[in-house]
PDB file of C-alpha atoms in Angstrom:
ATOM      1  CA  UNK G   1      14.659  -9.427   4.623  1.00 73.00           C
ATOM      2  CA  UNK G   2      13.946 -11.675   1.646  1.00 77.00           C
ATOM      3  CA  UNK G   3      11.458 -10.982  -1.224  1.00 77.00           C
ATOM      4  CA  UNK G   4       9.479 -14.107  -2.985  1.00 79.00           C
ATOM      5  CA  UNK G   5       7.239 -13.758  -6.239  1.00 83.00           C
ATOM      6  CA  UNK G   6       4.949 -16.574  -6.550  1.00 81.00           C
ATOM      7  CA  UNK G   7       0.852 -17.526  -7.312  1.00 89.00           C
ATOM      8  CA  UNK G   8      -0.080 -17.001  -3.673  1.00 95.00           C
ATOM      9  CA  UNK G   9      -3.605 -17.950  -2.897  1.00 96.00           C
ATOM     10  CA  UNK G  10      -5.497 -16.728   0.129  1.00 96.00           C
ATOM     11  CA  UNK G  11      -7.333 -19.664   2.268  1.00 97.00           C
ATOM     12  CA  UNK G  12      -9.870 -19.866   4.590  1.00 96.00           C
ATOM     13  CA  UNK G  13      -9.634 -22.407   7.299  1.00 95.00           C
ATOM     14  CA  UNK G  14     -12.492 -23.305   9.398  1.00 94.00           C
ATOM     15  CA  UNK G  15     -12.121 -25.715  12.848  1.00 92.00           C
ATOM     16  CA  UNK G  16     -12.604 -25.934  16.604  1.00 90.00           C
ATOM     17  CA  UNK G  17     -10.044 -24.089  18.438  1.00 87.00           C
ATOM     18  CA  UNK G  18      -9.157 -24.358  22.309  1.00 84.00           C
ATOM     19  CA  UNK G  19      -8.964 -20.702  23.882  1.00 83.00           C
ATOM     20  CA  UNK G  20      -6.967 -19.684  26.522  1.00 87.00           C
ATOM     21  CA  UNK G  21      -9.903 -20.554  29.446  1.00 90.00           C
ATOM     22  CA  UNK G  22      -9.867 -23.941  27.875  1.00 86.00           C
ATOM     23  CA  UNK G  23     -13.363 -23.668  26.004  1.00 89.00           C
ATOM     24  CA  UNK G  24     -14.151 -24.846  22.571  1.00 88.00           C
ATOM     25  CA  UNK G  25     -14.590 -21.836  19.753  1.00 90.00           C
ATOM     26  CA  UNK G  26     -14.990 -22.290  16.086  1.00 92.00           C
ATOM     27  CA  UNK G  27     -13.070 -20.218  14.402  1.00 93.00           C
ATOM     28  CA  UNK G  28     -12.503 -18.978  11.199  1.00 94.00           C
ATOM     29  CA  UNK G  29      -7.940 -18.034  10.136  1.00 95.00           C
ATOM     30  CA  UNK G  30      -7.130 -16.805   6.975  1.00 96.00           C
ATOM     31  CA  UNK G  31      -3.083 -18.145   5.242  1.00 96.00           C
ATOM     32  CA  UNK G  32      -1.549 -17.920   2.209  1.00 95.00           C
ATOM     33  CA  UNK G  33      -0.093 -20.848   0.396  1.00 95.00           C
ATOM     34  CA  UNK G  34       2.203 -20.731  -2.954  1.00 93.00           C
ATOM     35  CA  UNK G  35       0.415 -22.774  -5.497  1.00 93.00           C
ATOM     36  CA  UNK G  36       0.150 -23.398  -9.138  1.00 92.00           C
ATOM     37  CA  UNK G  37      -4.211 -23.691  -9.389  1.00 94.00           C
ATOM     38  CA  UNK G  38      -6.564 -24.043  -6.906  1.00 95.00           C
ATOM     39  CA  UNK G  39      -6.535 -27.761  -6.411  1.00 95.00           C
ATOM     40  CA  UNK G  40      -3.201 -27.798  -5.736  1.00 95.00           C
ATOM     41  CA  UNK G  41      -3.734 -24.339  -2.828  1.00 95.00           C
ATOM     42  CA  UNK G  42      -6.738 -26.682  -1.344  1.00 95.00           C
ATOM     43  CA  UNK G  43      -4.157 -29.724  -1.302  1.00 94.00           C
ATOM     44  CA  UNK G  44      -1.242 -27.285  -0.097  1.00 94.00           C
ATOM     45  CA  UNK G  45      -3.117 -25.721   3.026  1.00 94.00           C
ATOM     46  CA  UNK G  46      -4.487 -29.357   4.308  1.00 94.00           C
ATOM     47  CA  UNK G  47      -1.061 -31.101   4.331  1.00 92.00           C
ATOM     48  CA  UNK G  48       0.527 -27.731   6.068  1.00 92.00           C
ATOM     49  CA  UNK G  49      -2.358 -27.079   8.299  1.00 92.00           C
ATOM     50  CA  UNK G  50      -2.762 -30.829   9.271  1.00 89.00           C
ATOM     51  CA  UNK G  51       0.271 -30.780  11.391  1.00 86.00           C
ATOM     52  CA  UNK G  52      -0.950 -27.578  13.416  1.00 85.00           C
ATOM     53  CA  UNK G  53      -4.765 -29.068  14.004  1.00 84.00           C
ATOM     54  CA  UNK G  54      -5.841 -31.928  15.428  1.00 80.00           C
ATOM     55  CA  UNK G  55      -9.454 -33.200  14.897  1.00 81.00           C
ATOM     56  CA  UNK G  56     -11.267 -31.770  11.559  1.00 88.00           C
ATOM     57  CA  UNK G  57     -11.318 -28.581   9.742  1.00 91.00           C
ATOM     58  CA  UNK G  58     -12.633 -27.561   6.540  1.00 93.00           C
ATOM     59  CA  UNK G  59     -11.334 -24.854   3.770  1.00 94.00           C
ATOM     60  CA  UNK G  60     -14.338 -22.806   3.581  1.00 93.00           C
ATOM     61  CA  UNK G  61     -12.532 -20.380   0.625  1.00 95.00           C
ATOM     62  CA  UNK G  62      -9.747 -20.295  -1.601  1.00 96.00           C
ATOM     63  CA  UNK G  63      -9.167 -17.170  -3.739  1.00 96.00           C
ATOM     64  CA  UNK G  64      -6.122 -15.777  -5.662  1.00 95.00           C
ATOM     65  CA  UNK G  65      -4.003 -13.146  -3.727  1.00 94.00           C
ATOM     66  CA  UNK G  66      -3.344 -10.043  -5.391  1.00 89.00           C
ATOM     67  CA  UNK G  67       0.606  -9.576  -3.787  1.00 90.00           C
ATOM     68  CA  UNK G  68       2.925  -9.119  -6.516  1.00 87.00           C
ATOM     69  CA  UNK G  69       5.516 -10.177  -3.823  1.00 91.00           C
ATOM     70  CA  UNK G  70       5.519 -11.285  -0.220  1.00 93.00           C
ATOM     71  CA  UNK G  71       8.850  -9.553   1.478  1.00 93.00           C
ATOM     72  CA  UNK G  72       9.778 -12.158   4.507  1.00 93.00           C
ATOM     73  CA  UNK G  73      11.840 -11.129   7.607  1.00 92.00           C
ATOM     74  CA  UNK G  74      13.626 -13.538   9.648  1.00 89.00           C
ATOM     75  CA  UNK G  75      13.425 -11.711  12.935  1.00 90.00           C
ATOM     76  CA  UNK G  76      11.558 -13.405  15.484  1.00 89.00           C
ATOM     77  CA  UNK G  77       9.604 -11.098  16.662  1.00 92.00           C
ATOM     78  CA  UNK G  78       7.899 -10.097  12.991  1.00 93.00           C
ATOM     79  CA  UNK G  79       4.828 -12.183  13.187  1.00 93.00           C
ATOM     80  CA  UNK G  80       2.651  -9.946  11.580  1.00 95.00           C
ATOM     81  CA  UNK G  81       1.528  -9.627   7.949  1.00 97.00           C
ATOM     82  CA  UNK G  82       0.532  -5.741   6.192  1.00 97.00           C
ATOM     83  CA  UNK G  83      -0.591  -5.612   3.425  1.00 96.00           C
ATOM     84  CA  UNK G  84       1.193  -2.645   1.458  1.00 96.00           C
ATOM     85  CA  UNK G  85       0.220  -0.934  -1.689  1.00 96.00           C
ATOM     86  CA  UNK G  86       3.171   0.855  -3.600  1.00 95.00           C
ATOM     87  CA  UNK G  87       3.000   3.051  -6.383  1.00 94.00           C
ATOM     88  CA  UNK G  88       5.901   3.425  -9.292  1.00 92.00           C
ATOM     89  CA  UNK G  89       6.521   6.732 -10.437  1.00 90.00           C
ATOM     90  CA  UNK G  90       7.416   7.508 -13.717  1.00 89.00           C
ATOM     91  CA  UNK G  91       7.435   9.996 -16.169  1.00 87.00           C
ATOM     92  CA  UNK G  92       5.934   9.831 -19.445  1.00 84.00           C
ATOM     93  CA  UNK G  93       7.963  11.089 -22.315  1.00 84.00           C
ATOM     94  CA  UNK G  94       5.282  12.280 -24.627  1.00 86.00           C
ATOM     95  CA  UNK G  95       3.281  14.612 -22.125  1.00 86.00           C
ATOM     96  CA  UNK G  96       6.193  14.507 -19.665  1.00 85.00           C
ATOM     97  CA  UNK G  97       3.333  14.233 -17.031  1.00 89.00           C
ATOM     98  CA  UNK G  98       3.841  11.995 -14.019  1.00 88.00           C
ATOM     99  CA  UNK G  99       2.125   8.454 -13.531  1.00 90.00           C
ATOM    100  CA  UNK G 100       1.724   5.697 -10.894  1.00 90.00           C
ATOM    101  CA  UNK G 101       0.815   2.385 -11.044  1.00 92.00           C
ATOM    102  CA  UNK G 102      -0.012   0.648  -7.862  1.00 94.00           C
ATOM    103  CA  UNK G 103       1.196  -2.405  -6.569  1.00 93.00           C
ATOM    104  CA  UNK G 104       0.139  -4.860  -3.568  1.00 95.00           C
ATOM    105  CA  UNK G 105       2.883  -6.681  -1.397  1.00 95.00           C
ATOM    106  CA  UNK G 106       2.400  -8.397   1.617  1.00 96.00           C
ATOM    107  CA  UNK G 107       5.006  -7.745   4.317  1.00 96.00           C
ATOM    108  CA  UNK G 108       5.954  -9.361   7.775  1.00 95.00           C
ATOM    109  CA  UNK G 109       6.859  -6.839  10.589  1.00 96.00           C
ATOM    110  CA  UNK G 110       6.216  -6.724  14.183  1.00 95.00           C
ATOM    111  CA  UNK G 111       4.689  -3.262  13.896  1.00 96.00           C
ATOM    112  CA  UNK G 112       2.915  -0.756  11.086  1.00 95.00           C
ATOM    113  CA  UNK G 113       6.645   1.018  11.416  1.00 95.00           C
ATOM    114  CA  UNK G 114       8.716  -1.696  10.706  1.00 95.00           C
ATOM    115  CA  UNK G 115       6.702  -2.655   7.673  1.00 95.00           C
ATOM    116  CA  UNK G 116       7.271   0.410   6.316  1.00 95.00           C
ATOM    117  CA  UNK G 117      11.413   0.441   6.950  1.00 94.00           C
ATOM    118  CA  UNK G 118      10.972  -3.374   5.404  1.00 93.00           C
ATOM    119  CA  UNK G 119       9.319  -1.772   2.557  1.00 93.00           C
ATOM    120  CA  UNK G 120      12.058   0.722   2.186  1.00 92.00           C
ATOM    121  CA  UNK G 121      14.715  -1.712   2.934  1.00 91.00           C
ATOM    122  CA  UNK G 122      13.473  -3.537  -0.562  1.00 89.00           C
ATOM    123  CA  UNK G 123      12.842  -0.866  -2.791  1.00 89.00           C
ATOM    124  CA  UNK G 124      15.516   1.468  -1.528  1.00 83.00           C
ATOM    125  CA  UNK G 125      17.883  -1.052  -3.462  1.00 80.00           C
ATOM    126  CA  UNK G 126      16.099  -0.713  -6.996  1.00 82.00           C
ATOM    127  CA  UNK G 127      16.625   2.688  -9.351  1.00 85.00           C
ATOM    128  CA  UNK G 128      13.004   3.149  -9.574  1.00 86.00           C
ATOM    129  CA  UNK G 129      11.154   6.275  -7.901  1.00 90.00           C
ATOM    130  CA  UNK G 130       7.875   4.898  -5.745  1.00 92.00           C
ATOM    131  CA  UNK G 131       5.996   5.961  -2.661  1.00 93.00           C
ATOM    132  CA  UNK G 132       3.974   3.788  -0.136  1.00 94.00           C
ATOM    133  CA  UNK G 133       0.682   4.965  -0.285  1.00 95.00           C
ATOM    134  CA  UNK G 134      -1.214   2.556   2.131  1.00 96.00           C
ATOM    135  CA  UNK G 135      -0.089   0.184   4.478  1.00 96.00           C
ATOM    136  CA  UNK G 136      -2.929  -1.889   6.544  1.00 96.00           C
ATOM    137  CA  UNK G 137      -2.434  -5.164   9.520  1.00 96.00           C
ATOM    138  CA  UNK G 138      -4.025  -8.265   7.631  1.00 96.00           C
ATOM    139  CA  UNK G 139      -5.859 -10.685   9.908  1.00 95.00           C
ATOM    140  CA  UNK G 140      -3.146 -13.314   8.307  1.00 95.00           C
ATOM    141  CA  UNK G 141      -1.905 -16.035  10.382  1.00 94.00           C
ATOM    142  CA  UNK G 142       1.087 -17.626   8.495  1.00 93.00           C
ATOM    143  CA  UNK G 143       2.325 -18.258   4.848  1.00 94.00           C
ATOM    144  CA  UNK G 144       3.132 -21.451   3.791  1.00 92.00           C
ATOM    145  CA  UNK G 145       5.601 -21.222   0.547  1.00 89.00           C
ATOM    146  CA  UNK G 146       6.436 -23.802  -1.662  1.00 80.00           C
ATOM    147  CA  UNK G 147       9.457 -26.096  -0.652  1.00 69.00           C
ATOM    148  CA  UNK G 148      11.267 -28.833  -2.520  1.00 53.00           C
ATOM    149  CA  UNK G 149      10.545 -32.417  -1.041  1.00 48.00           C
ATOM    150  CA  UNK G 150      14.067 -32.153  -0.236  1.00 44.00           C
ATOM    151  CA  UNK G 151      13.858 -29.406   1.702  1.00 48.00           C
ATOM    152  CA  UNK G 152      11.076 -30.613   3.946  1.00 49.00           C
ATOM    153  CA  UNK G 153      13.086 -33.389   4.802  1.00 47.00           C
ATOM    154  CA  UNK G 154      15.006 -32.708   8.273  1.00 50.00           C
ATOM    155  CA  UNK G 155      18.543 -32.636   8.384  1.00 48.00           C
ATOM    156  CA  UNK G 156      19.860 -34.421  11.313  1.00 46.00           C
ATOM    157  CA  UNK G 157      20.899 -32.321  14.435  1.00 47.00           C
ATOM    158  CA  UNK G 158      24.650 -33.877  14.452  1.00 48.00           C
ATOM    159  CA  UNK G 159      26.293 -36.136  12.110  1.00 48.00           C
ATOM    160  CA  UNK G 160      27.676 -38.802  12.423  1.00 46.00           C
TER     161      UNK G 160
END
């Protein structure tokens, strides 16, 4: 499990899809890229999503994501994204009342549960007193982060 901050912007793909009976189905599939503005998200998604489609497609919307941090799990079987929202306890000193501020993550499980233990995996590690208040199954396909050029680049499968 591997957290990643970043300016994460939600986008909207639009294109005909092939269905499992073999018919043709526009369809609408939401992904997050890592981006610094929005021209660069639109730019992002159409180079990533251009090697997963072929014919056209069109980004219908592009809209900052409110995920202070995406928490990625390299199990194969996680391939679904929850959307979590945490709140941080502390105490104030002057009134020595309790407050919470909330924060959004996004998280890749396979299940609700193992979002939650991913959730717990992260913050059990930090000093700081929170509790998961909501956790929800986003109708996110994939996220794309941002990679060097030279990490794109595929190393070969032997040397030589």
């Amino acid at each position: 499990m591997r957290s990643r901050t970043g300016n994460w912007f939600e986008c909207k793909i639009r294109y005909e899809k092939t269905m499992d009976d073999g018919l043709q189905k526009k369809v609408t599939e939401l992904y997050v890229v890592d981006a610094l503005s929005f021209t660069e998200a639109e730019a992002r998604i159409m180079e990533e999503m251009s090697s997963y489609i072929s014919g056209e497609f069109e980004v219908n919307d592009i809209k900052r994501a409110a995920y202070k941090e995406i928490f990625f799990s390299d199990a194969d079987n996680d391939d679904r994204w929850y959307k979590a929202k945490v709140q941080f306890i502390t105490i104030d000193e002057k009134t020595d009342k309790e407050k919470r501020s909330n924060v959004n993550y996004l998280v890749q499980a396979a299940t609700l549960n193992g979002a939650v233990k991913h959730i717990d995996e992260v913050m059990g590690g930090t000093m700081i007193d929170y509790a998961i208040a909501a956790v929800a199954e986003t109708t996110l396909m994939d996220v794309f982060e941002y990679r060097k050029k030279e990490e794109k680049a595929e190393k070969p499968e032997y040397e030589e």
